[in-house]
Structure formats: C-alpha cells, structure tokens
Amino acid sequence: MESKESKFRQIINNPLLLISVAYPYLLVFIILFGFLYINNLPSITQNKIPPILNDSMSVIKDIPLQEPRITSAVDITTLTKPTPEMLDKGKQLFTTTCSSCHGNEGKGDGPAGTALNPKPRNFSQVDGWKNGKTVSALYKTLQEGIAGSGMPGYDYMSAEDRIAIISHVRTLIPESPVDIPADITKLDETYKLSQGTELPGTIPVQASQKILLAANSVKKSKIEDVAKKISALKSENGLVSIAISDCGKAAASLVNNNYWVNDVMAFQTFLNSYLGKNGFNPSVVSLSKEEFSQLHSSLKNLM
Ligand code: HEC
C-alpha cells in the first residue's frame, strides 16, 4: 500500500495528474461564479452615472394670489413701438415665467421642457407655429395656451405684462412679421385692450391644496368627535343602541349629509336613502313615529 506522502509527491511531480485532480474543483468554481454573475447582472450592467434631467416640478413656478380685477387700459401703440423699459420688463418676465420651458434664448431648450411632447416651440424655427408669430397670434397664445400641449394660458397676467413679454419674444423671433394696422385693431377689439381687461382672481395651487386639506381635517375631527359621542350614548340610550350598528359609519354619514338636522321628515329621508350603508340598522324603518322623533332629537343634540 502506498503511503499518503508518496501519493502527494507523485501528484506534484506529474503536472498532468495535478490538473486532472484539480479539474472537478475548477469546474464547480466556474459554475458557481457563473451563477453569481448572472444573478447580479442587472446591478453589474447598471448605468452608474445619473442622467441629467432637472426636476421640472421645481422649475415651474406657482401662480400668484390675486383678487379679480380690472387692469388699466393699454396704449396699443406700444405694441408696435415698445419702449426700452417695456423690453426690459418683458425680458425679466420671460426669464421668470417662460424660460424654464423655452430656454433663455427661446430655443425651446429649457430644462422643464425636456420631457414634454410636443416640445416647447423654438422661436427661431420658421414653420410649424400653431397660432402664428403676429402680435395678435402671440397674444392669443398667451391668453388661451395651446390645447393638448404643455403650453399654459396666462390669462391671469395683466395685458401690460403680456404685451411686454410679447415684445421680448418678438426680439427672439428671426424676421418677426411686420405689424399690419388691421391686425392690431382686431386684437384690440377682441381683447378690449385699450379699455382695460377684466382679470379673474387666482390662488396659488399650493395654497388651495392647504385650504382643501385644512377643510378636510376639520371635517375628519368632527366625525371622530361625533362617533365618540354616539358610542357613549349607546350605553345609556336604548333607542340609539338599537338604531345604530356602526358608530364610525353613522357619524360620517350624519356629518356629511347634515340636512337631516332640519326636521324629522328630512331625517327619515336621510335614513331611507342610505339604508344599510349609513351605519344604521336597517330595522330603524320600523320604529314608531315617536321613537323616530326621539332618535332624531337625541342625535341632533350630538352635533
Ligand atoms: C410648461 C412649459 C411651458 C411654459 C412655462 C411656456 N411654454 Fe410656450 N410652449 C410650450 C410648448 C410645449 C409649446 C408647443 C405647443 C405646440 O406645439 O402645440 C409652446 C409654444 C409656445 C409658442 C408658439 C405658439 C404657436 O403659435 O405655435 C409661443 C409663442 C410660446 N409658447 C410662448 C410662451 C411664453 C411667452 C411663455 C411665458 C409667458 C411660455 N410660452 C411658457 C411650453 C411652455
């Protein structure tokens, strides 16, 4: 019988034998490594460089809070001959309001426009304008926006501000069309610019969300309060205990349809129209007239 040591020496001295002994281990290693590689393929091949796409939500500004108002009449001759102050103002307004989509030079390359389809208009583009490049067409675009695209309307903006913006936009349009007096007159007639324009009130989206949420939370706490009172009343008032099966549901439907408070008839209508869904036992319909009015006044006291 060969000793272990001589077997080992035999393997060392014969490289071919070494390979044949190591081969099964190598095979297992390759297979295991292959499995690991395939399992981790998504993270190995993942693009580690973040794409450059600005968050357009943070670029678009909220609309301002404004009362409905009539703006002062506009001197329509400024439409054709903008003053330097007007151009300055227009440029500023364009930068804060429009360039997020249209880019500072009006090339349609603003960061908020990258994900839009259709893309924001490149003002140096010759064809493909939907309303057009004349003053009246530009005014219409700002009044109504372009339906079915990301181009919003700016009817909350005063006529003066819009005309200032338009004057600046026209400096970004190569070969901007020459003004035709009839076009200006038509614009004035359509939008009554020289008489002053009536503007609707606006409220910032964020503020309106807050108001809605606040109104909702007031209602929610009212419902919770009524539900607690009902469940307390159930233990001392047999009628309420029979009539109401689910305190939370009953409280919600009582608070949300508060017309039932008015009189017993209205209460009866309320119970019938939501029977089985309003937290009341369907058997309430068989209560006597007196019981009905007792139940009504007990619940009314809770509100
Ligand atoms: C949220 C992005 C966005 C903002 C902000 C925006 N626009 Fe646009 N605008 C667009 C898109 C998108 C179009 C292309 C509409 C289409 O082709 O249907 C467009 C088109 C236009 C056009 C071309 C209309 C035509 O006749 O085809 C004008 C002019 C224009 N915008 C001016 C403005 C001005 C001025 C402002 C700022 C007061 C502004 N836009 C703000 C997205 C925007």
mmCIF file of C-alpha atoms and ligand atoms in Angstrom:
data_model
loop_
_atom_site.group_PDB
_atom_site.id
_atom_site.type_symbol
_atom_site.label_atom_id
_atom_site.label_comp_id
_atom_site.label_asym_id
_atom_site.label_seq_id
_atom_site.Cartn_x
_atom_site.Cartn_y
_atom_site.Cartn_z
ATOM 1 C CA MET A 1 0.000 0.000 0.000
ATOM 2 C CA GLU A 2 1.345 3.429 -0.954
ATOM 3 C CA SER A 3 1.737 5.994 1.779
ATOM 4 C CA LYS A 4 -0.172 9.278 1.568
ATOM 5 C CA GLU A 5 3.064 11.205 1.291
ATOM 6 C CA SER A 6 4.301 9.336 -1.782
ATOM 7 C CA LYS A 7 0.891 9.794 -3.483
ATOM 8 C CA PHE A 8 1.225 13.523 -2.872
ATOM 9 C CA ARG A 9 4.759 13.569 -4.277
ATOM 10 C CA GLN A 10 3.552 11.619 -7.317
ATOM 11 C CA ILE A 11 0.905 14.295 -7.995
ATOM 12 C CA ILE A 12 3.390 17.163 -7.567
ATOM 13 C CA ASN A 13 5.871 15.536 -9.920
ATOM 14 C CA ASN A 14 3.304 14.919 -12.619
ATOM 15 C CA PRO A 15 1.602 18.201 -13.656
ATOM 16 C CA LEU A 16 -0.897 16.348 -15.846
ATOM 17 C CA LEU A 17 -2.115 14.393 -12.848
ATOM 18 C CA LEU A 18 -2.379 17.657 -10.892
ATOM 19 C CA ILE A 19 -4.741 19.099 -13.492
ATOM 20 C CA SER A 20 -6.923 16.000 -13.506
ATOM 21 C CA VAL A 21 -7.236 16.137 -9.688
ATOM 22 C CA ALA A 22 -7.961 19.902 -9.652
ATOM 23 C CA TYR A 23 -10.372 19.780 -12.604
ATOM 24 C CA PRO A 24 -13.630 18.897 -10.723
ATOM 25 C CA TYR A 25 -12.945 21.713 -8.221
ATOM 26 C CA LEU A 26 -12.274 24.165 -11.009
ATOM 27 C CA LEU A 27 -15.496 23.129 -12.737
ATOM 28 C CA VAL A 28 -17.559 23.678 -9.575
ATOM 29 C CA PHE A 29 -15.913 27.087 -9.113
ATOM 30 C CA ILE A 30 -16.657 28.168 -12.692
ATOM 31 C CA ILE A 31 -20.296 27.074 -12.415
ATOM 32 C CA LEU A 32 -20.772 28.869 -9.058
ATOM 33 C CA PHE A 33 -19.116 32.022 -10.358
ATOM 34 C CA GLY A 34 -21.305 31.897 -13.462
ATOM 35 C CA PHE A 35 -24.452 31.682 -11.344
ATOM 36 C CA LEU A 36 -23.342 34.598 -9.199
ATOM 37 C CA TYR A 37 -22.537 36.679 -12.274
ATOM 38 C CA ILE A 38 -25.862 36.021 -13.963
ATOM 39 C CA ASN A 39 -27.807 36.705 -10.772
ATOM 40 C CA ASN A 40 -26.118 40.071 -10.321
ATOM 41 C CA LEU A 41 -26.199 41.027 -13.991
ATOM 42 C CA PRO A 42 -28.691 43.924 -13.555
ATOM 43 C CA SER A 43 -26.549 45.676 -10.934
ATOM 44 C CA ILE A 44 -23.271 44.953 -12.757
ATOM 45 C CA THR A 45 -24.513 46.436 -16.028
ATOM 46 C CA GLN A 46 -26.423 49.303 -14.383
ATOM 47 C CA ASN A 47 -25.538 52.814 -15.513
ATOM 48 C CA LYS A 48 -23.703 54.333 -12.562
ATOM 49 C CA ILE A 49 -23.807 57.888 -13.988
ATOM 50 C CA PRO A 50 -27.091 59.620 -13.094
ATOM 51 C CA PRO A 51 -28.919 61.058 -16.141
ATOM 52 C CA ILE A 52 -29.014 64.866 -16.289
ATOM 53 C CA LEU A 53 -32.711 65.670 -16.208
ATOM 54 C CA ASN A 54 -33.768 68.512 -13.971
ATOM 55 C CA ASP A 55 -36.833 68.083 -11.834
ATOM 56 C CA SER A 56 -39.340 70.150 -13.799
ATOM 57 C CA MET A 57 -41.666 70.319 -10.774
ATOM 58 C CA SER A 58 -39.181 72.553 -9.021
ATOM 59 C CA VAL A 59 -38.655 74.728 -12.084
ATOM 60 C CA ILE A 60 -42.271 75.685 -12.836
ATOM 61 C CA LYS A 61 -43.396 78.499 -10.575
ATOM 62 C CA ASP A 62 -46.739 78.565 -8.819
ATOM 63 C CA ILE A 63 -49.253 81.214 -9.892
ATOM 64 C CA PRO A 64 -49.637 84.256 -7.619
ATOM 65 C CA LEU A 65 -52.519 85.013 -5.257
ATOM 66 C CA GLN A 66 -54.633 87.776 -6.828
ATOM 67 C CA GLU A 67 -58.092 89.248 -6.409
ATOM 68 C CA PRO A 68 -60.266 89.504 -9.541
ATOM 69 C CA ARG A 69 -59.507 92.914 -11.025
ATOM 70 C CA ILE A 70 -59.731 95.233 -13.988
ATOM 71 C CA THR A 71 -56.326 96.218 -15.300
ATOM 72 C CA SER A 72 -55.589 99.628 -16.627
ATOM 73 C CA ALA A 73 -56.070 100.308 -20.287
ATOM 74 C CA VAL A 74 -53.111 99.632 -22.541
ATOM 75 C CA ASP A 75 -51.718 102.101 -25.032
ATOM 76 C CA ILE A 76 -51.838 99.908 -28.124
ATOM 77 C CA THR A 77 -49.280 101.987 -29.972
ATOM 78 C CA THR A 78 -46.695 100.452 -27.616
ATOM 79 C CA LEU A 79 -47.454 97.126 -29.290
ATOM 80 C CA THR A 80 -45.666 98.230 -32.413
ATOM 81 C CA LYS A 81 -43.119 100.512 -30.763
ATOM 82 C CA PRO A 82 -42.015 99.011 -27.454
ATOM 83 C CA THR A 83 -40.104 101.337 -25.135
ATOM 84 C CA PRO A 84 -36.742 100.163 -23.741
ATOM 85 C CA GLU A 85 -38.337 99.875 -20.252
ATOM 86 C CA MET A 86 -41.029 97.650 -21.650
ATOM 87 C CA LEU A 87 -38.458 95.416 -23.355
ATOM 88 C CA ASP A 88 -36.537 95.201 -20.086
ATOM 89 C CA LYS A 89 -39.625 94.233 -18.160
ATOM 90 C CA GLY A 90 -40.551 91.736 -20.870
ATOM 91 C CA LYS A 91 -37.151 90.107 -20.683
ATOM 92 C CA GLN A 92 -37.401 89.794 -16.903
ATOM 93 C CA LEU A 93 -40.892 88.324 -17.058
ATOM 94 C CA PHE A 94 -39.805 85.932 -19.808
ATOM 95 C CA THR A 95 -36.900 84.719 -17.667
ATOM 96 C CA THR A 96 -39.078 84.053 -14.628
ATOM 97 C CA THR A 97 -42.147 82.706 -16.437
ATOM 98 C CA CYS A 98 -41.234 81.179 -19.777
ATOM 99 C CA SER A 99 -37.573 80.279 -19.975
ATOM 100 C CA SER A 100 -37.947 77.172 -17.801
ATOM 101 C CA CYS A 101 -39.532 75.607 -20.899
ATOM 102 C CA HIS A 102 -38.460 77.804 -23.818
ATOM 103 C CA GLY A 103 -34.875 78.479 -22.701
ATOM 104 C CA ASN A 104 -33.345 81.932 -22.198
ATOM 105 C CA GLU A 105 -32.836 82.448 -25.926
ATOM 106 C CA GLY A 106 -36.213 80.936 -26.861
ATOM 107 C CA LYS A 107 -34.658 77.899 -28.497
ATOM 108 C CA GLY A 108 -37.158 75.559 -26.815
ATOM 109 C CA ASP A 109 -34.401 74.018 -24.721
ATOM 110 C CA GLY A 110 -35.423 74.909 -21.155
ATOM 111 C CA PRO A 111 -34.956 72.197 -18.512
ATOM 112 C CA ALA A 112 -38.697 71.826 -17.804
ATOM 113 C CA GLY A 113 -39.375 71.224 -21.494
ATOM 114 C CA THR A 114 -37.147 68.194 -21.999
ATOM 115 C CA ALA A 115 -39.866 65.710 -21.114
ATOM 116 C CA LEU A 116 -42.699 67.487 -22.968
ATOM 117 C CA ASN A 117 -44.314 66.239 -26.164
ATOM 118 C CA PRO A 118 -44.756 68.325 -28.266
ATOM 119 C CA LYS A 119 -41.567 70.151 -27.311
ATOM 120 C CA PRO A 120 -41.733 73.854 -26.380
ATOM 121 C CA ARG A 121 -41.574 75.990 -29.524
ATOM 122 C CA ASN A 122 -38.121 77.005 -30.678
ATOM 123 C CA PHE A 123 -38.788 80.659 -31.577
ATOM 124 C CA SER A 124 -36.164 80.599 -34.324
ATOM 125 C CA GLN A 125 -37.997 77.739 -36.039
ATOM 126 C CA VAL A 126 -39.566 79.044 -39.271
ATOM 127 C CA ASP A 127 -42.558 76.723 -39.726
ATOM 128 C CA GLY A 128 -44.954 74.701 -37.617
ATOM 129 C CA TRP A 129 -46.384 77.511 -35.489
ATOM 130 C CA LYS A 130 -49.938 76.741 -34.422
ATOM 131 C CA ASN A 131 -51.248 80.260 -33.756
ATOM 132 C CA GLY A 132 -48.505 82.184 -35.507
ATOM 133 C CA LYS A 133 -45.985 84.928 -34.902
ATOM 134 C CA THR A 134 -48.035 88.085 -35.391
ATOM 135 C CA VAL A 135 -48.749 90.203 -32.307
ATOM 136 C CA SER A 136 -52.381 89.114 -32.233
ATOM 137 C CA ALA A 137 -51.420 85.442 -32.604
ATOM 138 C CA LEU A 138 -48.881 85.705 -29.791
ATOM 139 C CA TYR A 139 -51.460 87.420 -27.600
ATOM 140 C CA LYS A 140 -53.950 84.635 -28.319
ATOM 141 C CA THR A 141 -51.328 82.034 -27.360
ATOM 142 C CA LEU A 142 -50.732 83.770 -24.040
ATOM 143 C CA GLN A 143 -54.453 84.170 -23.419
ATOM 144 C CA GLU A 144 -55.511 80.594 -24.168
ATOM 145 C CA GLY A 145 -52.357 78.485 -24.173
ATOM 146 C CA ILE A 146 -52.115 75.705 -26.758
ATOM 147 C CA ALA A 147 -54.662 72.960 -26.127
ATOM 148 C CA GLY A 148 -53.246 69.453 -25.908
ATOM 149 C CA SER A 149 -49.715 70.612 -25.132
ATOM 150 C CA GLY A 150 -47.692 71.809 -22.144
ATOM 151 C CA MET A 151 -48.116 75.450 -23.202
ATOM 152 C CA PRO A 152 -50.276 77.006 -20.458
ATOM 153 C CA GLY A 153 -52.549 80.056 -20.776
ATOM 154 C CA TYR A 154 -51.545 83.213 -18.905
ATOM 155 C CA ASP A 155 -54.933 84.920 -18.675
ATOM 156 C CA TYR A 156 -54.212 85.846 -15.050
ATOM 157 C CA MET A 157 -51.396 88.099 -16.209
ATOM 158 C CA SER A 158 -52.172 91.753 -16.924
ATOM 159 C CA ALA A 159 -52.397 92.848 -20.555
ATOM 160 C CA GLU A 160 -49.468 95.191 -19.977
ATOM 161 C CA ASP A 161 -47.226 92.381 -18.720
ATOM 162 C CA ARG A 162 -48.255 90.128 -21.557
ATOM 163 C CA ILE A 163 -47.504 92.799 -24.129
ATOM 164 C CA ALA A 164 -44.104 93.352 -22.511
ATOM 165 C CA ILE A 165 -43.385 89.612 -22.784
ATOM 166 C CA ILE A 166 -44.587 89.545 -26.382
ATOM 167 C CA SER A 167 -42.281 92.457 -27.248
ATOM 168 C CA HIS A 168 -39.352 90.493 -25.854
ATOM 169 C CA VAL A 169 -40.419 87.256 -27.581
ATOM 170 C CA ARG A 170 -40.502 89.168 -30.864
ATOM 171 C CA THR A 171 -36.824 90.038 -30.435
ATOM 172 C CA LEU A 172 -36.137 86.281 -30.252
ATOM 173 C CA ILE A 173 -38.023 85.520 -33.468
ATOM 174 C CA PRO A 174 -35.820 85.999 -36.555
ATOM 175 C CA GLU A 175 -37.660 88.036 -39.191
ATOM 176 C CA SER A 176 -40.596 88.733 -36.904
ATOM 177 C CA PRO A 177 -43.608 89.677 -39.104
ATOM 178 C CA VAL A 178 -44.232 93.373 -39.806
ATOM 179 C CA ASP A 179 -47.258 94.780 -37.968
ATOM 180 C CA ILE A 180 -50.392 95.317 -40.001
ATOM 181 C CA PRO A 181 -52.678 98.039 -38.546
ATOM 182 C CA ALA A 182 -55.779 95.903 -39.172
ATOM 183 C CA ASP A 183 -54.238 93.093 -37.125
ATOM 184 C CA ILE A 184 -53.622 95.442 -34.192
ATOM 185 C CA THR A 185 -57.149 96.843 -34.397
ATOM 186 C CA LYS A 186 -58.598 93.343 -34.424
ATOM 187 C CA LEU A 187 -56.529 92.409 -31.391
ATOM 188 C CA ASP A 188 -57.733 95.499 -29.549
ATOM 189 C CA GLU A 189 -61.340 94.742 -30.453
ATOM 190 C CA THR A 190 -61.106 91.105 -29.405
ATOM 191 C CA TYR A 191 -59.493 91.696 -26.043
ATOM 192 C CA LYS A 192 -60.583 95.314 -25.373
ATOM 193 C CA LEU A 193 -57.003 96.225 -24.531
ATOM 194 C CA SER A 194 -57.449 99.972 -24.760
ATOM 195 C CA GLN A 195 -60.460 99.759 -22.407
ATOM 196 C CA GLY A 196 -58.770 97.731 -19.698
ATOM 197 C CA THR A 197 -59.217 93.995 -19.177
ATOM 198 C CA GLU A 198 -61.116 92.078 -16.586
ATOM 199 C CA LEU A 199 -58.896 89.509 -14.915
ATOM 200 C CA PRO A 200 -60.093 86.524 -12.899
ATOM 201 C CA GLY A 201 -58.783 86.063 -9.348
ATOM 202 C CA THR A 202 -56.108 83.422 -8.910
ATOM 203 C CA ILE A 203 -54.919 81.379 -5.980
ATOM 204 C CA PRO A 204 -51.589 79.534 -5.828
ATOM 205 C CA VAL A 205 -52.041 75.773 -6.261
ATOM 206 C CA GLN A 206 -50.112 75.108 -3.070
ATOM 207 C CA ALA A 207 -52.300 77.467 -1.054
ATOM 208 C CA SER A 208 -55.502 75.937 -2.429
ATOM 209 C CA GLN A 209 -54.251 72.462 -1.522
ATOM 210 C CA LYS A 210 -53.612 73.652 2.023
ATOM 211 C CA ILE A 211 -57.112 75.120 2.280
ATOM 212 C CA LEU A 212 -58.705 71.901 0.997
ATOM 213 C CA LEU A 213 -56.661 69.768 3.370
ATOM 214 C CA ALA A 214 -57.497 72.016 6.315
ATOM 215 C CA ALA A 215 -61.230 71.853 5.489
ATOM 216 C CA ASN A 216 -60.926 68.086 5.255
ATOM 217 C CA SER A 217 -59.158 67.718 8.564
ATOM 218 C CA VAL A 218 -61.786 69.877 10.306
ATOM 219 C CA LYS A 219 -64.461 67.525 8.991
ATOM 220 C CA LYS A 220 -62.440 64.475 9.959
ATOM 221 C CA SER A 221 -62.084 65.577 13.562
ATOM 222 C CA LYS A 222 -65.789 66.466 13.660
ATOM 223 C CA ILE A 223 -66.652 62.910 12.507
ATOM 224 C CA GLU A 224 -64.344 61.383 15.098
ATOM 225 C CA ASP A 225 -65.907 63.551 17.788
ATOM 226 C CA VAL A 226 -69.480 62.595 16.818
ATOM 227 C CA ALA A 227 -68.523 58.891 16.627
ATOM 228 C CA LYS A 228 -67.223 59.014 20.204
ATOM 229 C CA LYS A 229 -70.387 60.738 21.416
ATOM 230 C CA ILE A 230 -72.594 58.173 19.678
ATOM 231 C CA SER A 231 -70.781 55.252 21.240
ATOM 232 C CA ALA A 232 -71.083 56.871 24.677
ATOM 233 C CA LEU A 233 -74.788 57.492 24.094
ATOM 234 C CA LYS A 234 -75.369 53.882 23.042
ATOM 235 C CA SER A 235 -74.725 52.629 26.567
ATOM 236 C CA GLU A 236 -77.350 54.880 28.161
ATOM 237 C CA ASN A 237 -79.934 55.278 25.391
ATOM 238 C CA GLY A 238 -81.672 52.049 24.350
ATOM 239 C CA LEU A 239 -83.125 53.580 21.201
ATOM 240 C CA VAL A 240 -79.759 54.754 19.906
ATOM 241 C CA SER A 241 -78.257 51.399 20.780
ATOM 242 C CA ILE A 242 -80.894 49.573 18.696
ATOM 243 C CA ALA A 243 -80.784 52.035 15.809
ATOM 244 C CA ILE A 244 -77.050 52.372 15.256
ATOM 245 C CA SER A 245 -74.869 49.408 14.369
ATOM 246 C CA ASP A 246 -71.612 51.149 13.385
ATOM 247 C CA CYS A 247 -70.741 54.360 15.252
ATOM 248 C CA GLY A 248 -67.991 55.488 12.836
ATOM 249 C CA LYS A 249 -70.086 54.982 9.710
ATOM 250 C CA ALA A 250 -73.128 56.590 11.275
ATOM 251 C CA ALA A 251 -71.062 59.602 12.375
ATOM 252 C CA ALA A 252 -69.584 60.007 8.884
ATOM 253 C CA SER A 253 -72.948 59.879 7.141
ATOM 254 C CA LEU A 254 -74.586 62.190 9.685
ATOM 255 C CA VAL A 255 -71.798 64.784 9.347
ATOM 256 C CA ASN A 256 -71.601 64.526 5.556
ATOM 257 C CA ASN A 257 -75.373 64.885 4.975
ATOM 258 C CA ASN A 258 -76.279 67.425 7.582
ATOM 259 C CA TYR A 259 -79.677 68.297 6.028
ATOM 260 C CA TRP A 260 -81.283 65.663 8.305
ATOM 261 C CA VAL A 261 -80.880 68.036 11.254
ATOM 262 C CA ASN A 262 -83.690 70.284 9.938
ATOM 263 C CA ASP A 263 -86.697 68.117 10.805
ATOM 264 C CA VAL A 264 -87.901 64.563 11.348
ATOM 265 C CA MET A 265 -89.045 64.262 7.723
ATOM 266 C CA ALA A 266 -85.579 65.101 6.452
ATOM 267 C CA PHE A 267 -84.122 62.612 8.939
ATOM 268 C CA GLN A 268 -86.462 59.923 7.600
ATOM 269 C CA THR A 269 -85.409 60.685 4.024
ATOM 270 C CA PHE A 270 -81.749 60.530 5.043
ATOM 271 C CA LEU A 271 -82.159 57.119 6.714
ATOM 272 C CA ASN A 272 -84.105 55.645 3.790
ATOM 273 C CA SER A 273 -81.768 56.841 1.094
ATOM 274 C CA TYR A 274 -78.639 55.305 2.619
ATOM 275 C CA LEU A 275 -80.227 52.295 4.285
ATOM 276 C CA GLY A 276 -77.723 49.522 5.000
ATOM 277 C CA LYS A 277 -74.738 51.767 4.198
ATOM 278 C CA ASN A 278 -75.021 54.557 6.757
ATOM 279 C CA GLY A 279 -74.099 52.684 9.928
ATOM 280 C CA PHE A 280 -77.767 52.439 10.996
ATOM 281 C CA ASN A 281 -79.613 49.159 11.479
ATOM 282 C CA PRO A 282 -81.994 48.625 8.546
ATOM 283 C CA SER A 283 -84.659 47.846 11.131
ATOM 284 C CA VAL A 284 -84.883 51.581 12.045
ATOM 285 C CA VAL A 285 -87.545 51.956 9.369
ATOM 286 C CA SER A 286 -89.968 50.053 11.593
ATOM 287 C CA LEU A 287 -89.618 52.468 14.527
ATOM 288 C CA SER A 288 -92.787 54.254 15.622
ATOM 289 C CA LYS A 289 -93.303 57.938 14.899
ATOM 290 C CA GLU A 290 -92.484 58.945 18.476
ATOM 291 C CA GLU A 291 -89.387 56.793 18.577
ATOM 292 C CA PHE A 292 -88.285 58.327 15.340
ATOM 293 C CA SER A 293 -88.556 61.854 16.608
ATOM 294 C CA GLN A 294 -86.863 60.854 19.897
ATOM 295 C CA LEU A 295 -83.940 59.391 17.957
ATOM 296 C CA HIS A 296 -83.782 62.499 15.807
ATOM 297 C CA SER A 297 -83.560 64.857 18.766
ATOM 298 C CA SER A 298 -81.001 62.672 20.596
ATOM 299 C CA LEU A 299 -78.725 62.678 17.565
ATOM 300 C CA LYS A 300 -79.321 66.347 16.854
ATOM 301 C CA ASN A 301 -78.039 67.149 20.344
ATOM 302 C CA LEU A 302 -74.750 65.441 19.496
ATOM 303 C CA MET A 303 -73.952 67.584 16.501
HETATM 304 C C1 HEC B 1 -44.524 74.270 -19.157
HETATM 305 C C2 HEC B 1 -43.765 74.642 -20.310
HETATM 306 C C3 HEC B 1 -44.038 75.958 -20.985
HETATM 307 C C4 HEC B 1 -44.012 77.212 -20.430
HETATM 308 C C5 HEC B 1 -43.737 77.594 -18.985
HETATM 309 C C6 HEC B 1 -44.263 78.124 -21.504
HETATM 310 N N1 HEC B 1 -44.438 77.453 -22.673
HETATM 311 FE FE1 HEC B 1 -44.775 78.264 -24.502
HETATM 312 N N2 HEC B 1 -44.941 76.426 -25.306
HETATM 313 C C7 HEC B 1 -44.752 75.245 -24.637
HETATM 314 C C8 HEC B 1 -44.975 74.143 -25.535
HETATM 315 C C9 HEC B 1 -44.890 72.675 -25.188
HETATM 316 C C10 HEC B 1 -45.286 74.701 -26.792
HETATM 317 C C11 HEC B 1 -45.568 73.969 -28.096
HETATM 318 C C12 HEC B 1 -47.045 73.779 -28.288
HETATM 319 C C13 HEC B 1 -47.379 73.006 -29.537
HETATM 320 O O1 HEC B 1 -46.546 72.915 -30.420
HETATM 321 O O2 HEC B 1 -48.507 72.529 -29.564
HETATM 322 C C14 HEC B 1 -45.254 76.133 -26.606
HETATM 323 C C15 HEC B 1 -45.484 77.042 -27.616
HETATM 324 C C16 HEC B 1 -45.347 78.412 -27.486
HETATM 325 C C17 HEC B 1 -45.487 79.355 -28.568
HETATM 326 C C18 HEC B 1 -45.799 79.010 -30.006
HETATM 327 C C19 HEC B 1 -47.279 79.086 -30.276
HETATM 328 C C20 HEC B 1 -47.628 78.711 -31.691
HETATM 329 O O3 HEC B 1 -48.244 79.517 -32.362
HETATM 330 O O4 HEC B 1 -47.285 77.603 -32.101
HETATM 331 C C21 HEC B 1 -45.248 80.588 -28.038
HETATM 332 C C22 HEC B 1 -45.253 81.912 -28.776
HETATM 333 C C23 HEC B 1 -44.990 80.415 -26.638
HETATM 334 N N3 HEC B 1 -45.057 79.073 -26.323
HETATM 335 C C24 HEC B 1 -44.691 81.452 -25.776
HETATM 336 C C25 HEC B 1 -44.547 81.275 -24.400
HETATM 337 C C26 HEC B 1 -44.361 82.370 -23.493
HETATM 338 C C27 HEC B 1 -44.258 83.818 -23.894
HETATM 339 C C28 HEC B 1 -44.290 81.833 -22.249
HETATM 340 C C29 HEC B 1 -44.184 82.551 -20.924
HETATM 341 C C30 HEC B 1 -45.171 83.544 -20.636
HETATM 342 C C31 HEC B 1 -44.392 80.390 -22.395
HETATM 343 N N4 HEC B 1 -44.555 80.095 -23.716
HETATM 344 C C32 HEC B 1 -44.309 79.487 -21.343
HETATM 345 C C33 HEC B 1 -44.428 75.090 -23.308
HETATM 346 C C34 HEC B 1 -44.320 76.119 -22.410
#
